[in-house]
């Protein structure tokens, strides 16, 4: 994760020679395949809407919009939870008390979490934290891009889809205990990271210092949720036909060890 922070600090060099008023980088592959990679934030603030005009033009001129998953629908991706032992039997007492304190702080009923897998508890706590910071799903970058694309009959391509993302979470060891552990450990630093990524869209370019971006993933979790997915997305993008594409992925996929731009630029 230290490498992630270092690459973030080298932001302007990564965007050279073309700079955009939002986190993005252009990649060209042989065979006339041009990708405008956009560092998306899945939840945003009201002043992140509408999208920058330059980005809207990119989508209008693209052959397709490529996203991690089409999140424009209203249906829940989680489905019915699998019966599990109570949360108090699956985590230690200190963590349980930590979650109780967060629930009190966020106004989340503890009883709504105790039967859920650890990864789902982590995601619900993270989403509620983001809402408390003023973020909403309808102002997320990928949601706004999807709305524009569908309004203008632009083709949408999924890198994974919600079902594959859900399957990835189901495959995490111990019901995603590591994701819950990291969420609790890095609770306050995650809030700072969210605010930093918002500033990338509101302030034209990152201005935060390297020391202000501590790690929020452990090494194993980073490999599963970031590096391995980047590898899969690389293979999918390399198999796209000739054309111009806007690719919206989580902003941190553009940086760090094994980041998507570097993988695409590797010579086979």
Coordinates of C-alpha atoms in Angstrom, one line a residue:
X1 CA 0.0 0.0 0.0
X2 CA 3.0 2.4 0.5
X3 CA 3.5 2.1 -3.3
X4 CA -0.1 3.3 -3.8
X5 CA 0.6 6.5 -1.8
X6 CA 3.8 7.1 -3.7
X7 CA 2.0 6.8 -7.0
X8 CA -0.7 9.1 -5.9
X9 CA 1.9 11.7 -5.1
X10 CA 3.2 11.4 -8.6
X11 CA -0.3 12.3 -10.0
X12 CA 0.6 15.0 -12.5
X13 CA 3.3 12.8 -14.1
X14 CA 0.8 10.0 -14.5
X15 CA -1.6 12.2 -16.5
X16 CA 1.1 13.5 -18.8
X17 CA 0.9 14.6 -21.6
X18 CA -2.9 15.3 -21.4
X19 CA -4.3 16.6 -18.1
X20 CA -7.9 16.6 -17.2
X21 CA -9.9 18.5 -14.5
X22 CA -10.7 15.1 -12.9
X23 CA -8.7 11.8 -12.3
X24 CA -8.2 10.2 -15.7
X25 CA -5.6 8.8 -18.0
X26 CA -5.6 7.9 -21.7
X27 CA -4.3 4.5 -22.8
X28 CA -3.9 3.5 -26.5
X29 CA -3.4 -0.2 -27.4
X30 CA -2.4 -1.6 -30.8
X31 CA -5.2 -2.2 -33.2
X32 CA -6.9 1.2 -32.8
X33 CA -8.2 0.7 -29.2
X34 CA -8.3 3.9 -27.2
X35 CA -9.3 3.9 -23.6
X36 CA -10.1 7.0 -21.4
X37 CA -9.7 5.6 -17.9
X38 CA -11.6 7.5 -15.3
X39 CA -11.1 7.2 -11.6
X40 CA -14.6 6.9 -10.4
X41 CA -16.1 7.4 -6.9
X42 CA -19.2 5.2 -6.3
X43 CA -20.8 7.8 -4.0
X44 CA -20.5 11.6 -4.4
X45 CA -21.7 15.0 -3.2
X46 CA -24.2 17.2 -4.9
X47 CA -21.6 19.6 -6.2
X48 CA -20.1 16.7 -8.1
X49 CA -23.1 16.9 -10.4
X50 CA -23.3 17.6 -13.3
X51 CA -20.2 15.8 -14.6
X52 CA -17.4 17.9 -16.2
X53 CA -18.2 18.9 -19.7
X54 CA -14.9 17.4 -21.0
X55 CA -15.9 14.0 -19.6
X56 CA -19.4 14.3 -21.1
X57 CA -17.8 14.9 -24.5
X58 CA -15.6 11.9 -24.1
X59 CA -18.7 9.7 -23.5
X60 CA -20.6 11.2 -26.3
X61 CA -17.8 10.5 -28.7
X62 CA -17.1 7.0 -27.4
X63 CA -18.3 3.7 -28.9
X64 CA -19.2 2.4 -25.5
X65 CA -19.0 3.2 -21.7
X66 CA -17.3 0.4 -19.8
X67 CA -18.0 0.2 -16.0
X68 CA -17.3 -2.3 -13.2
X69 CA -21.0 -3.1 -13.0
X70 CA -24.2 -1.5 -14.1
X71 CA -25.5 0.0 -10.8
X72 CA -28.3 2.0 -12.4
X73 CA -31.1 -0.4 -11.3
X74 CA -33.0 -0.3 -8.0
X75 CA -32.7 -4.0 -7.1
X76 CA -30.5 -5.1 -4.2
X77 CA -27.6 -7.2 -5.3
X78 CA -27.4 -9.1 -2.0
X79 CA -30.5 -11.3 -2.1
X80 CA -31.6 -13.3 0.9
X81 CA -28.8 -13.8 3.5
X82 CA -27.5 -17.3 4.2
X83 CA -28.3 -18.3 7.8
X84 CA -25.2 -17.7 10.0
X85 CA -24.4 -17.9 13.7
X86 CA -24.9 -14.6 15.6
X87 CA -22.1 -12.1 15.0
X88 CA -21.0 -12.3 18.6
X89 CA -20.0 -15.9 17.9
X90 CA -18.0 -15.0 14.8
X91 CA -15.8 -12.1 16.0
X92 CA -14.0 -11.2 19.2
X93 CA -15.6 -9.2 22.0
X94 CA -13.5 -6.1 21.3
X95 CA -14.6 -5.9 17.7
X96 CA -18.2 -6.5 18.6
X97 CA -18.1 -3.6 21.1
X98 CA -16.5 -1.5 18.4
X99 CA -19.4 -2.2 16.0
X100 CA -21.9 -1.4 18.7
X101 CA -20.2 2.0 19.2
X102 CA -20.3 2.7 15.5
X103 CA -23.9 1.7 15.3
X104 CA -24.8 4.1 18.1
X105 CA -22.8 6.8 16.3
X106 CA -24.3 6.2 12.9
X107 CA -27.9 5.4 14.0
X108 CA -27.8 1.9 12.6
X109 CA -29.7 -0.8 14.6
X110 CA -27.3 -3.4 15.8
X111 CA -29.9 -6.1 15.4
X112 CA -30.0 -5.4 11.6
X113 CA -26.3 -6.6 11.3
X114 CA -25.9 -9.5 13.7
X115 CA -27.1 -12.2 11.2
X116 CA -25.2 -10.8 8.2
X117 CA -21.8 -12.0 6.8
X118 CA -18.8 -9.9 7.8
X119 CA -18.3 -8.5 4.3
X120 CA -21.8 -7.2 4.2
X121 CA -21.6 -5.6 7.6
X122 CA -18.4 -3.9 6.4
X123 CA -20.0 -2.6 3.3
X124 CA -23.1 -1.3 5.2
X125 CA -21.0 0.5 7.7
X126 CA -18.8 2.0 5.0
X127 CA -21.9 3.2 3.0
X128 CA -23.5 4.7 6.1
X129 CA -20.2 6.4 6.9
X130 CA -20.2 7.9 3.4
X131 CA -23.7 9.1 3.8
X132 CA -22.8 10.8 7.1
X133 CA -20.1 12.7 5.1
X134 CA -22.7 13.9 2.7
X135 CA -22.2 11.4 -0.1
X136 CA -25.1 9.9 -2.1
X137 CA -25.2 7.1 -4.6
X138 CA -27.0 9.3 -7.2
X139 CA -24.0 11.7 -7.3
X140 CA -21.5 8.9 -7.8
X141 CA -19.4 9.2 -10.9
X142 CA -20.3 5.8 -12.4
X143 CA -24.0 6.3 -11.7
X144 CA -24.0 9.7 -13.4
X145 CA -22.1 8.2 -16.4
X146 CA -24.5 5.3 -16.7
X147 CA -27.5 7.7 -16.5
X148 CA -26.0 9.8 -19.3
X149 CA -25.1 6.7 -21.4
X150 CA -28.6 5.2 -21.2
X151 CA -30.3 8.5 -21.8
X152 CA -28.3 8.9 -25.0
X153 CA -28.5 5.2 -26.1
X154 CA -24.8 4.7 -25.6
X155 CA -23.7 1.1 -25.3
X156 CA -22.7 0.0 -21.8
X157 CA -20.3 -2.9 -21.1
X158 CA -19.7 -4.4 -17.7
X159 CA -16.2 -5.6 -16.6
X160 CA -17.7 -7.8 -13.9
X161 CA -21.4 -7.2 -13.2
X162 CA -23.1 -7.2 -9.8
X163 CA -23.3 -11.0 -9.6
X164 CA -19.6 -11.5 -10.2
X165 CA -18.8 -8.9 -7.6
X166 CA -21.1 -10.6 -5.1
X167 CA -19.5 -13.9 -5.8
X168 CA -16.1 -12.4 -5.1
X169 CA -17.3 -11.2 -1.7
X170 CA -18.8 -14.6 -0.9
X171 CA -15.4 -16.2 -1.6
X172 CA -13.5 -14.1 0.9
X173 CA -12.3 -16.4 3.8
X174 CA -14.3 -16.4 7.0
X175 CA -17.2 -14.7 5.4
X176 CA -15.1 -11.6 4.7
X177 CA -13.7 -11.2 8.2
X178 CA -10.6 -9.4 6.8
X179 CA -12.8 -6.8 5.1
X180 CA -14.6 -6.1 8.4
X181 CA -11.3 -6.0 10.3
X182 CA -9.8 -3.5 7.9
X183 CA -13.0 -1.4 8.0
X184 CA -12.8 -1.2 11.8
X185 CA -9.1 -0.6 11.9
X186 CA -9.0 2.1 9.3
X187 CA -12.4 3.7 10.1
X188 CA -11.2 7.3 10.5
X189 CA -8.5 7.1 7.8
X190 CA -11.1 5.8 5.4
X191 CA -13.2 8.9 6.0
X192 CA -10.2 11.1 5.2
X193 CA -9.5 9.1 2.0
X194 CA -13.1 9.6 0.9
X195 CA -12.7 13.3 1.4
X196 CA -9.5 13.3 -0.6
X197 CA -11.0 11.5 -3.5
X198 CA -13.9 13.9 -3.6
X199 CA -11.4 16.8 -3.8
X200 CA -9.9 15.2 -6.9
X201 CA -13.2 16.0 -8.6
X202 CA -13.9 19.3 -7.0
X203 CA -10.4 20.8 -7.0
X204 CA -9.3 19.7 -10.5
X205 CA -6.3 17.7 -9.3
X206 CA -5.0 16.0 -6.1
X207 CA -3.2 18.4 -3.8
X208 CA -3.0 16.2 -0.7
X209 CA 0.4 15.3 0.8
X210 CA 1.7 11.8 0.7
X211 CA 1.6 11.5 4.5
X212 CA -2.1 12.1 4.5
X213 CA -3.0 8.9 2.7
X214 CA -2.5 5.9 5.0
X215 CA -3.3 2.4 3.9
X216 CA -6.9 1.2 4.3
X217 CA -6.4 -2.4 3.0
X218 CA -4.3 -5.2 4.3
X219 CA -2.0 -6.9 1.8
X220 CA -4.1 -10.0 1.3
X221 CA -7.3 -8.0 0.8
X222 CA -5.5 -5.6 -1.5
X223 CA -4.4 -8.5 -3.7
X224 CA -8.0 -9.9 -4.0
X225 CA -10.0 -6.7 -4.3
X226 CA -7.5 -4.6 -6.3
X227 CA -4.6 -6.5 -8.0
X228 CA -6.4 -9.6 -9.1
X229 CA -9.4 -7.7 -10.5
X230 CA -7.0 -5.3 -12.4
X231 CA -5.4 -8.4 -14.0
X232 CA -8.9 -9.7 -15.1
X233 CA -9.9 -6.3 -16.4
X234 CA -6.6 -6.0 -18.3
X235 CA -7.4 -9.2 -20.2
X236 CA -10.9 -8.0 -21.0
X237 CA -9.8 -4.6 -22.3
X238 CA -7.1 -6.1 -24.4
X239 CA -9.7 -8.2 -26.1
X240 CA -12.0 -5.3 -27.0
X241 CA -12.4 -4.5 -30.7
X242 CA -11.0 -1.3 -32.2
X243 CA -12.8 1.8 -31.0
X244 CA -12.9 4.6 -28.4
X245 CA -14.0 3.7 -24.9
X246 CA -14.6 5.5 -21.6
X247 CA -13.7 3.1 -18.8
X248 CA -14.9 4.1 -15.3
X249 CA -13.4 2.1 -12.4
X250 CA -12.8 2.9 -8.8
X251 CA -10.2 5.6 -8.5
X252 CA -7.7 3.5 -6.6
X253 CA -7.5 1.0 -9.4
X254 CA -5.5 3.6 -11.4
X255 CA -2.7 3.7 -8.8
X256 CA -0.6 1.5 -6.6
X257 CA 1.3 -1.7 -7.3
X258 CA -0.3 -3.6 -10.2
X259 CA -2.5 -0.7 -11.2
X260 CA -4.6 -1.0 -14.3
X261 CA -2.8 1.7 -16.5
X262 CA 0.6 0.1 -15.8
X263 CA -0.8 -3.4 -16.6
X264 CA -2.2 -2.2 -19.9
X265 CA 1.0 -0.5 -20.8
X266 CA 3.1 -3.6 -20.2
X267 CA 4.5 -5.1 -23.4
X268 CA 3.5 -8.7 -24.0

